[in-house]
mmCIF file of C-alpha atoms and ligand atoms in Angstrom:
data_model
loop_
_atom_site.group_PDB
_atom_site.id
_atom_site.type_symbol
_atom_site.label_atom_id
_atom_site.label_comp_id
_atom_site.label_asym_id
_atom_site.label_seq_id
_atom_site.Cartn_x
_atom_site.Cartn_y
_atom_site.Cartn_z
ATOM 1 C CA MET A 261 -7.049 177.157 97.288
ATOM 2 C CA SER A 262 -4.860 178.817 94.326
ATOM 3 C CA ASN A 263 -2.789 181.863 94.286
ATOM 4 C CA ASN A 264 -3.551 181.971 90.533
ATOM 5 C CA ASN A 265 -4.582 185.081 90.553
ATOM 6 C CA SER A 266 -1.186 186.802 91.767
ATOM 7 C CA ILE A 267 0.041 185.622 87.989
ATOM 8 C CA SER A 268 -1.219 188.726 86.263
ATOM 9 C CA SER A 269 2.176 189.214 83.401
ATOM 10 C CA LYS A 270 1.388 186.894 79.916
ATOM 11 C CA SER A 271 4.774 186.330 79.271
ATOM 12 C CA PHE A 272 5.178 184.529 82.661
ATOM 13 C CA LYS A 273 2.171 182.289 82.209
ATOM 14 C CA THR A 274 3.644 180.545 78.752
ATOM 15 C CA ASN A 275 7.025 179.874 81.172
ATOM 16 C CA PRO A 276 6.052 176.883 83.652
ATOM 17 C CA ILE A 277 9.182 177.686 85.250
ATOM 18 C CA HIS A 278 8.905 180.942 85.171
ATOM 19 C CA HIS A 279 5.584 180.907 86.546
ATOM 20 C CA HIS A 280 6.768 178.447 89.076
ATOM 21 C CA LEU A 281 9.536 180.827 90.352
ATOM 22 C CA THR A 282 7.334 184.022 89.975
ATOM 23 C CA HIS A 283 3.866 182.645 91.583
ATOM 24 C CA GLU A 284 6.190 183.531 94.976
ATOM 25 C CA ILE A 285 7.625 186.784 94.154
ATOM 26 C CA ILE A 286 4.931 188.688 91.824
ATOM 27 C CA PRO A 287 2.513 190.801 93.978
ATOM 28 C CA LEU A 288 -0.999 190.465 93.346
ATOM 29 C CA ASP A 289 -2.706 193.102 90.745
ATOM 30 C CA PHE A 290 -4.292 194.504 93.047
ATOM 31 C CA ASN A 291 -6.968 196.758 91.083
ATOM 32 C CA SER A 292 -8.300 194.212 89.550
ATOM 33 C CA VAL A 293 -9.599 191.892 92.284
ATOM 34 C CA PRO A 294 -13.261 192.943 93.562
ATOM 35 C CA LYS A 295 -12.862 190.575 96.367
ATOM 36 C CA LEU A 296 -10.074 189.458 98.577
ATOM 37 C CA PRO A 297 -8.739 186.087 97.106
ATOM 38 C CA ASP A 298 -8.717 182.842 99.502
ATOM 39 C CA SER A 299 -4.559 183.738 98.948
ATOM 40 C CA HIS A 300 -5.140 186.328 100.540
ATOM 41 C CA THR A 301 -7.260 185.814 103.145
ATOM 42 C CA TRP A 302 -5.711 185.894 107.243
ATOM 43 C CA SER A 303 -7.228 184.081 110.084
ATOM 44 C CA THR A 304 -8.805 187.085 112.332
ATOM 45 C CA LEU A 305 -6.918 185.755 115.137
ATOM 46 C CA THR A 306 -3.680 186.507 113.699
ATOM 47 C CA ASN A 307 -4.960 189.692 113.268
ATOM 48 C CA SER A 308 -5.769 190.777 116.699
ATOM 49 C CA ASP A 309 -7.099 193.986 117.196
ATOM 50 C CA PRO A 310 -4.940 196.817 118.174
ATOM 51 C CA LEU A 311 -5.302 198.613 121.669
ATOM 52 C CA ASN A 312 -7.755 201.881 121.149
ATOM 53 C CA ASN A 313 -6.703 203.551 124.200
ATOM 54 C CA PRO A 314 -2.818 201.556 124.887
ATOM 55 C CA PRO A 315 -2.139 202.700 128.006
ATOM 56 C CA GLU A 316 1.256 203.882 127.118
ATOM 57 C CA SER A 317 2.215 205.369 123.594
ATOM 58 C CA VAL A 318 4.882 205.262 121.471
ATOM 59 C CA PRO A 319 7.257 207.468 122.588
ATOM 60 C CA VAL A 320 7.253 210.758 120.484
ATOM 61 C CA ILE A 321 10.858 212.584 120.832
ATOM 62 C CA ASP A 322 11.458 216.709 120.144
ATOM 63 C CA LEU A 323 15.332 216.231 119.045
ATOM 64 C CA PHE A 324 15.516 219.931 120.116
ATOM 65 C CA ASP A 325 14.347 218.769 124.082
ATOM 66 C CA PRO A 326 17.367 219.374 126.213
ATOM 67 C CA ASN A 327 16.518 216.042 126.982
ATOM 68 C CA ALA A 328 16.196 214.398 123.933
ATOM 69 C CA ILE A 329 19.394 211.858 124.736
ATOM 70 C CA SER A 330 17.685 209.985 127.880
ATOM 71 C CA GLN A 331 14.156 209.994 126.448
ATOM 72 C CA VAL A 332 15.660 207.955 123.366
ATOM 73 C CA ARG A 333 17.672 206.097 125.823
ATOM 74 C CA ARG A 334 14.515 205.099 127.425
ATOM 75 C CA ALA A 335 12.779 204.199 124.674
ATOM 76 C CA CYS A 336 15.151 201.791 122.836
ATOM 77 C CA GLU A 337 15.162 200.009 126.333
ATOM 78 C CA ARG A 338 11.747 199.711 126.782
ATOM 79 C CA TRP A 339 10.137 199.683 122.763
ATOM 80 C CA GLY A 340 12.732 199.434 120.369
ATOM 81 C CA ILE A 341 10.450 202.195 117.982
ATOM 82 C CA PHE A 342 10.041 205.909 118.457
ATOM 83 C CA GLN A 343 9.263 209.178 116.806
ATOM 84 C CA VAL A 344 11.467 211.996 116.443
ATOM 85 C CA THR A 345 10.524 215.407 115.354
ATOM 86 C CA ASN A 346 12.768 218.644 114.749
ATOM 87 C CA HIS A 347 14.995 215.802 112.786
ATOM 88 C CA GLY A 348 16.519 218.053 110.458
ATOM 89 C CA PHE A 349 15.456 215.696 107.275
ATOM 90 C CA PRO A 350 13.751 218.459 104.408
ATOM 91 C CA THR A 351 10.221 217.696 104.197
ATOM 92 C CA ASP A 352 10.442 218.541 100.961
ATOM 93 C CA LEU A 353 12.277 215.337 100.007
ATOM 94 C CA LEU A 354 10.029 213.432 102.199
ATOM 95 C CA ASN A 355 6.446 214.611 99.963
ATOM 96 C CA GLU A 356 9.271 214.224 96.986
ATOM 97 C CA ALA A 357 9.399 210.433 98.112
ATOM 98 C CA GLU A 358 5.989 209.893 98.522
ATOM 99 C CA LEU A 359 4.907 211.120 95.701
ATOM 100 C CA GLN A 360 7.584 209.440 93.323
ATOM 101 C CA SER A 361 6.665 206.526 95.426
ATOM 102 C CA ARG A 362 2.599 207.032 94.485
ATOM 103 C CA ARG A 363 3.639 206.918 90.684
ATOM 104 C CA LEU A 364 5.041 204.357 90.473
ATOM 105 C CA PHE A 365 2.743 202.009 92.383
ATOM 106 C CA SER A 366 0.530 203.906 90.231
ATOM 107 C CA LEU A 367 1.984 201.860 87.088
ATOM 108 C CA PRO A 368 -0.521 199.237 85.578
ATOM 109 C CA SER A 369 0.651 196.184 86.752
ATOM 110 C CA ASP A 370 2.404 194.597 83.569
ATOM 111 C CA GLN A 371 4.809 197.806 83.665
ATOM 112 C CA LYS A 372 5.781 197.355 87.333
ATOM 113 C CA LEU A 373 6.416 193.564 86.832
ATOM 114 C CA ARG A 374 9.296 194.523 84.211
ATOM 115 C CA ALA A 375 11.157 195.445 86.946
ATOM 116 C CA VAL A 376 10.137 192.489 89.186
ATOM 117 C CA ARG A 377 13.512 191.648 91.735
ATOM 118 C CA SER A 378 15.205 188.147 91.202
ATOM 119 C CA PRO A 379 14.565 185.576 93.576
ATOM 120 C CA GLU A 380 18.422 186.481 94.678
ATOM 121 C CA GLY A 381 18.608 189.829 94.689
ATOM 122 C CA LEU A 382 17.907 193.073 96.731
ATOM 123 C CA THR A 383 16.159 195.120 94.781
ATOM 124 C CA GLY A 384 13.898 196.130 92.382
ATOM 125 C CA TYR A 385 9.662 195.643 92.510
ATOM 126 C CA GLY A 386 7.881 192.744 94.824
ATOM 127 C CA LEU A 387 6.367 190.819 97.417
ATOM 128 C CA ALA A 388 8.165 191.697 100.739
ATOM 129 C CA ARG A 389 10.390 189.340 100.908
ATOM 130 C CA ILE A 390 9.591 187.955 104.283
ATOM 131 C CA SER A 391 6.255 186.612 102.138
ATOM 132 C CA SER A 392 7.951 183.051 101.846
ATOM 133 C CA PHE A 393 7.469 182.409 105.415
ATOM 134 C CA PHE A 394 3.474 182.872 105.502
ATOM 135 C CA PRO A 395 0.849 180.623 104.001
ATOM 136 C CA LYS A 396 -1.437 183.476 103.401
ATOM 137 C CA ARG A 397 -0.150 186.599 100.701
ATOM 138 C CA MET A 398 0.262 189.864 101.978
ATOM 139 C CA TRP A 399 -1.633 193.115 101.103
ATOM 140 C CA SER A 400 1.234 195.024 99.801
ATOM 141 C CA GLU A 401 3.775 195.347 97.036
ATOM 142 C CA GLY A 402 7.307 197.134 97.722
ATOM 143 C CA PHE A 403 10.072 198.894 95.242
ATOM 144 C CA SER A 404 14.087 198.559 96.239
ATOM 145 C CA MET A 405 16.697 199.758 95.741
ATOM 146 C CA VAL A 406 20.779 200.199 96.956
ATOM 147 C CA GLY A 407 22.077 203.620 95.570
ATOM 148 C CA SER A 408 20.649 204.627 92.077
ATOM 149 C CA PRO A 409 18.210 203.015 91.037
ATOM 150 C CA ALA A 410 18.397 203.826 87.767
ATOM 151 C CA GLU A 411 18.879 200.248 85.928
ATOM 152 C CA HIS A 412 15.124 199.279 87.370
ATOM 153 C CA ALA A 413 13.688 202.785 86.449
ATOM 154 C CA ARG A 414 14.961 202.009 82.457
ATOM 155 C CA GLN A 415 12.587 198.843 82.630
ATOM 156 C CA LEU A 416 9.591 200.749 84.537
ATOM 157 C CA TRP A 417 9.787 203.587 82.384
ATOM 158 C CA GLN A 418 11.066 202.699 78.663
ATOM 159 C CA HIS A 419 9.739 205.261 76.735
ATOM 160 C CA ASP A 420 11.496 208.472 75.588
ATOM 161 C CA ASP A 421 8.725 210.590 76.321
ATOM 162 C CA ASP A 422 9.416 209.443 79.992
ATOM 163 C CA ASN A 423 13.184 210.090 80.165
ATOM 164 C CA ASP A 424 12.134 213.488 82.459
ATOM 165 C CA GLY A 425 10.252 211.363 85.078
ATOM 166 C CA ARG A 426 13.092 208.518 84.960
ATOM 167 C CA ASP A 427 15.324 211.112 86.062
ATOM 168 C CA TYR A 428 13.547 213.058 88.225
ATOM 169 C CA PHE A 429 12.725 209.490 90.279
ATOM 170 C CA CYS A 430 15.830 208.749 90.086
ATOM 171 C CA ASP A 431 17.393 211.892 91.544
ATOM 172 C CA VAL A 432 14.819 211.922 94.483
ATOM 173 C CA MET A 433 15.304 208.748 95.638
ATOM 174 C CA GLU A 434 19.319 209.297 95.364
ATOM 175 C CA THR A 435 19.651 212.686 97.366
ATOM 176 C CA TYR A 436 16.546 210.671 99.934
ATOM 177 C CA GLN A 437 19.546 208.234 100.269
ATOM 178 C CA LYS A 438 22.375 210.532 100.819
ATOM 179 C CA VAL A 439 21.032 212.759 103.207
ATOM 180 C CA MET A 440 19.183 209.758 105.137
ATOM 181 C CA GLU A 441 22.327 207.968 105.748
ATOM 182 C CA GLY A 442 23.628 210.974 107.421
ATOM 183 C CA LEU A 443 20.645 211.155 109.320
ATOM 184 C CA ALA A 444 20.743 207.405 110.329
ATOM 185 C CA GLU A 445 24.762 207.782 111.321
ATOM 186 C CA GLU A 446 23.421 210.107 113.762
ATOM 187 C CA MET A 447 20.773 208.839 115.328
ATOM 188 C CA VAL A 448 23.402 205.561 116.185
ATOM 189 C CA SER A 449 25.495 208.317 117.385
ATOM 190 C CA LEU A 450 22.574 209.476 119.663
ATOM 191 C CA MET A 451 21.378 205.647 120.835
ATOM 192 C CA LEU A 452 25.011 205.046 121.994
ATOM 193 C CA GLY A 453 25.923 208.380 123.516
ATOM 194 C CA SER A 454 22.829 207.912 125.219
ATOM 195 C CA LEU A 455 24.727 204.469 126.979
ATOM 196 C CA GLY A 456 27.637 206.708 127.390
ATOM 197 C CA LEU A 457 29.501 205.523 124.545
ATOM 198 C CA THR A 458 31.785 207.956 122.539
ATOM 199 C CA ASN A 459 32.455 208.139 118.492
ATOM 200 C CA LYS A 460 35.526 206.824 119.294
ATOM 201 C CA ASP A 461 33.814 203.622 120.548
ATOM 202 C CA THR A 462 31.662 203.045 117.386
ATOM 203 C CA LYS A 463 33.846 203.968 115.018
ATOM 204 C CA TRP A 464 34.477 200.996 112.988
ATOM 205 C CA VAL A 465 30.345 200.169 112.785
ATOM 206 C CA LYS A 466 30.682 203.230 110.379
ATOM 207 C CA PRO A 467 31.838 203.865 107.132
ATOM 208 C CA LYS A 468 34.783 205.482 106.476
ATOM 209 C CA LYS A 469 34.494 208.165 104.928
ATOM 210 C CA GLY A 470 34.924 208.799 100.877
ATOM 211 C CA CYS A 471 34.995 204.890 100.384
ATOM 212 C CA GLY A 472 31.561 205.115 98.703
ATOM 213 C CA ASP A 473 30.345 201.715 100.421
ATOM 214 C CA ALA A 474 27.039 201.815 100.110
ATOM 215 C CA GLN A 475 25.422 200.745 103.187
ATOM 216 C CA GLY A 476 21.793 201.281 103.445
ATOM 217 C CA LEU A 477 18.855 199.778 101.276
ATOM 218 C CA LEU A 478 15.337 202.372 100.510
ATOM 219 C CA GLN A 479 12.325 200.293 99.970
ATOM 220 C CA LEU A 480 9.213 201.940 99.248
ATOM 221 C CA ASN A 481 5.939 200.372 100.395
ATOM 222 C CA SER A 482 2.114 200.320 99.164
ATOM 223 C CA TYR A 483 -0.374 199.374 100.782
ATOM 224 C CA PRO A 484 -3.449 199.693 98.531
ATOM 225 C CA VAL A 485 -6.992 199.876 99.181
ATOM 226 C CA CYS A 486 -8.332 196.532 100.409
ATOM 227 C CA PRO A 487 -11.805 195.115 100.464
ATOM 228 C CA ASP A 488 -11.679 193.644 103.354
ATOM 229 C CA PRO A 489 -9.273 195.271 105.461
ATOM 230 C CA THR A 490 -10.011 193.049 109.123
ATOM 231 C CA ARG A 491 -9.172 189.882 107.321
ATOM 232 C CA ALA A 492 -5.723 190.943 105.268
ATOM 233 C CA MET A 493 -2.203 191.840 106.487
ATOM 234 C CA GLY A 494 -0.562 194.886 104.511
ATOM 235 C CA LEU A 495 3.102 193.406 105.848
ATOM 236 C CA ALA A 496 3.053 190.734 108.756
ATOM 237 C CA PRO A 497 4.719 190.509 111.876
ATOM 238 C CA HIS A 498 8.821 190.912 111.862
ATOM 239 C CA THR A 499 11.401 193.044 113.771
ATOM 240 C CA ASP A 500 14.136 194.319 110.645
ATOM 241 C CA SER A 501 17.770 193.064 110.358
ATOM 242 C CA SER A 502 19.034 196.555 110.520
ATOM 243 C CA LEU A 503 20.790 198.356 112.836
ATOM 244 C CA LEU A 504 18.053 200.674 112.532
ATOM 245 C CA THR A 505 15.294 201.808 110.166
ATOM 246 C CA LEU A 506 14.123 205.576 109.377
ATOM 247 C CA LEU A 507 10.461 205.121 108.232
ATOM 248 C CA TYR A 508 8.642 207.999 106.736
ATOM 249 C CA GLN A 509 4.685 207.474 106.683
ATOM 250 C CA SER A 510 2.498 209.283 104.422
ATOM 251 C CA ASN A 511 0.455 211.922 107.077
ATOM 252 C CA SER A 512 -3.479 210.521 106.306
ATOM 253 C CA THR A 513 -3.015 206.898 107.202
ATOM 254 C CA SER A 514 -2.387 205.176 110.144
ATOM 255 C CA GLY A 515 -1.443 201.245 109.361
ATOM 256 C CA LEU A 516 2.469 200.476 111.485
ATOM 257 C CA GLN A 517 1.545 198.925 114.566
ATOM 258 C CA VAL A 518 4.014 197.631 117.381
ATOM 259 C CA HIS A 519 4.138 194.256 119.511
ATOM 260 C CA ARG A 520 4.724 195.623 123.146
ATOM 261 C CA GLU A 521 4.934 192.542 125.761
ATOM 262 C CA GLY A 522 1.858 191.771 128.438
ATOM 263 C CA ILE A 523 0.027 194.472 126.283
ATOM 264 C CA GLY A 524 -0.725 193.881 122.548
ATOM 265 C CA TRP A 525 -0.926 195.562 119.221
ATOM 266 C CA VAL A 526 -0.068 199.466 120.143
ATOM 267 C CA PRO A 527 -0.713 201.467 116.673
ATOM 268 C CA VAL A 528 1.906 204.030 115.542
ATOM 269 C CA HIS A 529 -0.044 206.978 114.040
ATOM 270 C CA PRO A 530 1.527 209.170 111.701
ATOM 271 C CA VAL A 531 3.001 212.364 113.063
ATOM 272 C CA ASN A 532 3.281 215.521 110.590
ATOM 273 C CA GLY A 533 6.677 215.984 109.829
ATOM 274 C CA ALA A 534 7.979 213.067 112.052
ATOM 275 C CA LEU A 535 9.786 210.140 111.197
ATOM 276 C CA VAL A 536 9.842 206.558 112.749
ATOM 277 C CA VAL A 537 13.040 205.528 114.580
ATOM 278 C CA ASN A 538 13.283 200.991 114.729
ATOM 279 C CA LEU A 539 15.680 199.627 115.881
ATOM 280 C CA GLY A 540 16.793 196.394 113.728
ATOM 281 C CA ASP A 541 18.376 193.205 115.280
ATOM 282 C CA LEU A 542 21.854 194.354 114.746
ATOM 283 C CA MET A 543 21.635 196.943 117.145
ATOM 284 C CA HIS A 544 20.074 194.845 119.722
ATOM 285 C CA ILE A 545 23.297 192.439 118.971
ATOM 286 C CA LEU A 546 25.574 195.790 119.292
ATOM 287 C CA SER A 547 24.253 196.771 122.608
ATOM 288 C CA ASN A 548 24.472 193.109 124.188
ATOM 289 C CA GLY A 549 20.579 192.985 124.314
ATOM 290 C CA ARG A 550 20.209 196.109 126.223
ATOM 291 C CA PHE A 551 18.288 198.161 122.820
ATOM 292 C CA LYS A 552 15.364 195.453 121.913
ATOM 293 C CA SER A 553 14.228 195.532 118.373
ATOM 294 C CA ALA A 554 10.628 196.388 118.140
ATOM 295 C CA LEU A 555 8.490 193.737 116.454
ATOM 296 C CA HIS A 556 5.832 195.410 114.294
ATOM 297 C CA ARG A 557 4.027 194.564 111.438
ATOM 298 C CA ALA A 558 1.356 197.138 109.198
ATOM 299 C CA VAL A 559 -2.442 196.364 108.754
ATOM 300 C CA VAL A 560 -4.332 197.918 105.548
ATOM 301 C CA ASN A 561 -7.718 199.934 105.290
ATOM 302 C CA GLU A 562 -10.537 200.271 102.751
ATOM 303 C CA THR A 563 -10.724 203.776 101.763
ATOM 304 C CA HIS A 564 -7.133 204.897 101.117
ATOM 305 C CA HIS A 565 -3.809 203.563 99.272
ATOM 306 C CA ARG A 566 -0.864 203.603 101.969
ATOM 307 C CA VAL A 567 2.508 204.838 101.380
ATOM 308 C CA SER A 568 5.967 204.491 103.194
ATOM 309 C CA VAL A 569 9.444 205.076 102.793
ATOM 310 C CA ALA A 570 11.886 202.963 104.489
ATOM 311 C CA TYR A 571 15.220 203.399 104.852
ATOM 312 C CA PHE A 572 17.724 200.768 106.795
ATOM 313 C CA TYR A 573 20.783 201.473 107.550
ATOM 314 C CA GLY A 574 23.713 199.483 108.679
ATOM 315 C CA PRO A 575 27.286 198.430 108.904
ATOM 316 C CA PRO A 576 29.361 198.192 105.988
ATOM 317 C CA LYS A 577 29.760 195.056 104.016
ATOM 318 C CA ASP A 578 32.858 193.738 105.920
ATOM 319 C CA VAL A 579 32.216 194.567 109.142
ATOM 320 C CA LYS A 580 31.343 192.266 112.272
ATOM 321 C CA ILE A 581 29.026 193.511 114.539
ATOM 322 C CA SER A 582 29.557 192.255 118.028
ATOM 323 C CA PRO A 583 28.179 193.638 121.369
ATOM 324 C CA LEU A 584 30.218 196.627 122.371
ATOM 325 C CA ILE A 585 32.736 195.642 125.138
ATOM 326 C CA GLN A 586 31.653 198.903 127.319
ATOM 327 C CA LEU A 587 28.079 197.112 126.701
ATOM 328 C CA THR A 588 29.074 194.059 128.532
ATOM 329 C CA ASP A 589 29.098 192.808 132.052
ATOM 330 C CA TYR A 590 32.506 192.918 134.454
ATOM 331 C CA CYS A 591 33.519 189.245 133.011
ATOM 332 C CA HIS A 592 32.721 191.008 129.753
ATOM 333 C CA THR A 593 30.391 187.992 128.924
ATOM 334 C CA SER A 594 29.275 188.936 125.545
ATOM 335 C CA LEU A 595 25.875 187.321 124.887
ATOM 336 C CA TYR A 596 26.376 187.176 120.686
ATOM 337 C CA ARG A 597 28.731 185.822 117.792
ATOM 338 C CA PRO A 598 30.604 188.354 115.736
ATOM 339 C CA VAL A 599 27.837 188.486 112.377
ATOM 340 C CA THR A 600 28.315 190.855 109.032
ATOM 341 C CA TRP A 601 25.026 192.281 107.933
ATOM 342 C CA LYS A 602 25.298 190.072 104.854
ATOM 343 C CA GLU A 603 25.774 187.035 107.255
ATOM 344 C CA TYR A 604 22.822 187.790 109.470
ATOM 345 C CA LEU A 605 20.569 188.517 106.457
ATOM 346 C CA ASP A 606 20.918 185.160 105.343
ATOM 347 C CA THR A 607 20.446 183.390 108.400
ATOM 348 C CA LYS A 608 17.156 185.385 108.540
ATOM 349 C CA ALA A 609 16.402 184.322 105.031
ATOM 350 C CA THR A 610 16.518 180.791 106.358
ATOM 351 C CA HIS A 611 15.363 180.995 109.762
ATOM 352 C CA PHE A 612 13.234 184.234 109.971
ATOM 353 C CA ASN A 613 12.352 184.872 113.348
ATOM 354 C CA ARG A 614 14.693 182.357 115.027
ATOM 355 C CA ALA A 615 17.876 183.920 113.588
ATOM 356 C CA LEU A 616 18.394 186.561 116.866
ATOM 357 C CA GLU A 617 18.286 183.256 118.533
ATOM 358 C CA LEU A 618 20.815 181.639 116.411
ATOM 359 C CA ILE A 619 23.563 184.165 116.814
ATOM 360 C CA LYS A 620 23.630 183.722 120.540
ATOM 361 C CA LYS A 621 26.465 182.191 122.433
HETATM 362 O O1 LIG B 191 4.791 200.547 105.918
HETATM 363 C C1 LIG B 191 5.270 200.410 107.463
HETATM 364 O O2 LIG B 191 5.150 201.254 108.233
HETATM 365 C C2 LIG B 191 6.284 199.610 107.726
HETATM 366 C C3 LIG B 191 6.986 199.163 106.716
HETATM 367 C C4 LIG B 191 8.362 198.101 107.295
HETATM 368 O O3 LIG B 191 8.310 197.522 108.306
HETATM 369 C C5 LIG B 191 9.278 198.024 106.478
HETATM 370 O O4 LIG B 191 9.571 197.673 105.588
HETATM 371 O O5 LIG B 191 10.635 196.860 107.367
HETATM 372 FE FE1 LIG B 192 10.135 196.583 108.752
#
């Protein structure tokens, strides 16, 4: 039982302390392994097959549809995940973000490791943050940023010849976050509006205009071609800790699945130009449990390198999220204690899937 294949950077090998830390947080050099290492082999039981013909499929909502609002409410109550079309986010920008993600992940492993995320850090290159809760490693790598990725981009692309490419990468990622933030705000308004709330009721959840408070995290996910997909896991089951996550998955390749009580794992197949809207735990708290956060995972395949781009949207730093009073019953029973995004992330980092339960009153 060795994880040693996941250590590929020479500089890390020479330092035992560093070695120990990075052992946990750096991804495998996927190109260098012809067969699935033991460290990445999951039991087939945990990888139960998704349903080929689920009795229901994940809703796809056309935001131009006059009934979109009630469809959104129903999807939030029943699924906690849905796809939207006619969302207004520029297709070019989605495609560019995918191309730039592929460019980053196709860099040699030691080059990517120069931008490795620090153990306590939020940004940079590395394994999924939830890795520490599972005995086996996942078949994926990620790159996260909050606002400008310039610092990590300088570590990734160090040569003068790379200047243009590096600047372009940063431009695409910064623009992507700005535009996504607007769409995420609109989606929150739409969801809460579907429960009869007005913008006035929910103003405190949003950033004050012009305060420059970054409140989203952008994460590029990469799932390399896998020699034995039935025994590997791309991203283990989890709920997101955001208010909501807007996910772009490249068109050709399925991988995302959502767990539906009483049914099993249901695939979320890519729909051309659509975005996946994924409700996070903070939305569950805000809605006093009326909306659910979706338990989801990503699987891998033998032929395609899958890439996804996830924008996690949350409240400004100092805002405490608690159930909206309008959504509590006549006794005003609110089910959860007030919590900031940071406090919730810390709880999740320690207790993982018990976090929501621990915030319960
Ligand atoms: O790649 C995907 O489809 C899922 C990504 C995801 O769930 C996440 O980044 O939290
Ligand atoms: Fe997720």
